[in-house]
PDB file of C-alpha atoms in Angstrom:
ATOM      1  CA  MET T   1      11.000 -14.631  -5.038  1.00 70.00           C
ATOM      2  CA  VAL T   2       7.634 -13.304  -6.182  1.00 72.00           C
ATOM      3  CA  ARG T   3       6.455 -13.310  -2.573  1.00 75.00           C
ATOM      4  CA  PHE T   4       9.417 -11.156  -1.549  1.00 79.00           C
ATOM      5  CA  LEU T   5       8.817  -8.682  -4.380  1.00 80.00           C
ATOM      6  CA  PHE T   6       5.119  -8.456  -3.535  1.00 77.00           C
ATOM      7  CA  LEU T   7       5.835  -7.840   0.137  1.00 80.00           C
ATOM      8  CA  ALA T   8       8.516  -5.256  -0.700  1.00 84.00           C
ATOM      9  CA  ALA T   9       6.111  -3.414  -3.010  1.00 82.00           C
ATOM     10  CA  LEU T  10       3.351  -3.551  -0.400  1.00 80.00           C
ATOM     11  CA  LEU T  11       5.714  -2.181   2.236  1.00 84.00           C
ATOM     12  CA  ALA T  12       6.788   0.689  -0.031  1.00 83.00           C
ATOM     13  CA  ILE T  13       3.182   1.562  -0.802  1.00 80.00           C
ATOM     14  CA  ALA T  14       2.268   1.378   2.896  1.00 82.00           C
ATOM     15  CA  VAL T  15       5.085   3.757   3.821  1.00 83.00           C
ATOM     16  CA  ALA T  16       3.958   6.194   1.124  1.00 80.00           C
ATOM     17  CA  ALA T  17       0.361   5.986   2.329  1.00 78.00           C
ATOM     18  CA  VAL T  18       1.365   6.631   5.947  1.00 82.00           C
ATOM     19  CA  ALA T  19       3.503   9.590   4.848  1.00 82.00           C
ATOM     20  CA  TYR T  20       0.564  10.948   2.840  1.00 79.00           C
ATOM     21  CA  VAL T  21      -1.835  10.663   5.775  1.00 81.00           C
ATOM     22  CA  ALA T  22       0.668  12.242   8.152  1.00 84.00           C
ATOM     23  CA  THR T  23       1.339  15.221   5.878  1.00 83.00           C
ATOM     24  CA  TRP T  24      -2.386  15.542   5.075  1.00 81.00           C
ATOM     25  CA  MET T  25      -3.204  15.752   8.771  1.00 84.00           C
ATOM     26  CA  ALA T  26      -0.508  18.402   9.163  1.00 84.00           C
ATOM     27  CA  GLY T  27      -2.228  20.443   6.447  1.00 82.00           C
ATOM     28  CA  ARG T  28       0.457  20.132   3.783  1.00 77.00           C
ATOM     29  CA  PRO T  29      -0.009  16.946   1.708  1.00 69.00           C
ATOM     30  CA  PHE T  30       2.985  16.171  -0.492  1.00 68.00           C
ATOM     31  CA  VAL T  31       0.786  14.755  -3.269  1.00 67.00           C
ATOM     32  CA  SER T  32      -2.704  15.499  -4.513  1.00 69.00           C
ATOM     33  CA  ASP T  33      -5.761  13.974  -2.889  1.00 71.00           C
ATOM     34  CA  ALA T  34      -6.345  11.600  -5.800  1.00 76.00           C
ATOM     35  CA  VAL T  35      -2.864  10.088  -5.549  1.00 75.00           C
ATOM     36  CA  GLY T  36      -3.182   9.742  -1.794  1.00 72.00           C
ATOM     37  CA  ARG T  37      -6.483   7.950  -2.119  1.00 77.00           C
ATOM     38  CA  VAL T  38      -4.974   5.574  -4.664  1.00 79.00           C
ATOM     39  CA  LEU T  39      -2.100   4.833  -2.267  1.00 76.00           C
ATOM     40  CA  VAL T  40      -4.505   4.051   0.551  1.00 77.00           C
ATOM     41  CA  ALA T  41      -6.636   1.874  -1.754  1.00 81.00           C
ATOM     42  CA  LEU T  42      -3.536  -0.056  -2.856  1.00 80.00           C
ATOM     43  CA  VAL T  43      -2.603  -0.748   0.745  1.00 79.00           C
ATOM     44  CA  ILE T  44      -6.099  -1.998   1.505  1.00 81.00           C
ATOM     45  CA  ALA T  45      -6.077  -4.194  -1.607  1.00 81.00           C
ATOM     46  CA  GLY T  46      -2.655  -5.611  -0.768  1.00 78.00           C
ATOM     47  CA  VAL T  47      -3.626  -6.445   2.788  1.00 78.00           C
ATOM     48  CA  ALA T  48      -6.847  -8.042   1.556  1.00 80.00           C
ATOM     49  CA  LEU T  49      -4.836 -10.158  -0.882  1.00 78.00           C
ATOM     50  CA  LEU T  50      -2.547 -11.269   1.939  1.00 75.00           C
ATOM     51  CA  LEU T  51      -5.434 -12.079   4.272  1.00 75.00           C
ATOM     52  CA  PHE T  52      -7.947 -13.644   1.910  1.00 77.00           C
ATOM     53  CA  GLY T  53      -5.927 -15.546  -0.651  1.00 72.00           C
ATOM     54  CA  GLY T  54      -3.193 -14.851  -3.048  1.00 66.00           C
ATOM     55  CA  GLY T  55      -3.513 -18.220  -4.729  1.00 62.00           C
ATOM     56  CA  TRP T  56      -0.583 -18.676  -7.103  1.00 59.00           C
ATOM     57  CA  LEU T  57       1.436 -16.019  -5.280  1.00 60.00           C
ATOM     58  CA  TRP T  58       2.052 -18.243  -2.254  1.00 60.00           C
ATOM     59  CA  ASN T  59       2.506 -21.598  -4.029  1.00 59.00           C
TER      60      ASN T  59
END
C-alpha cells in the first residue's frame, strides 16, 4: 500500500514538473521559479530513491 501511495505521489509530482517546464519554455510559467525548481528536485529525489534503494519502502 505504501508503495502504491509513493508511486502515485511521484507520478503527480512528475506531471506537475513536466507542466512547469512546458509552460516555462512557452514563456508563461504557472508557478514561480522557486516552486518549479522544488518540483524538479522532488522528481529527481523520487527517481533516485526508486533506483538506489528505498529500503523499508519495498519490503
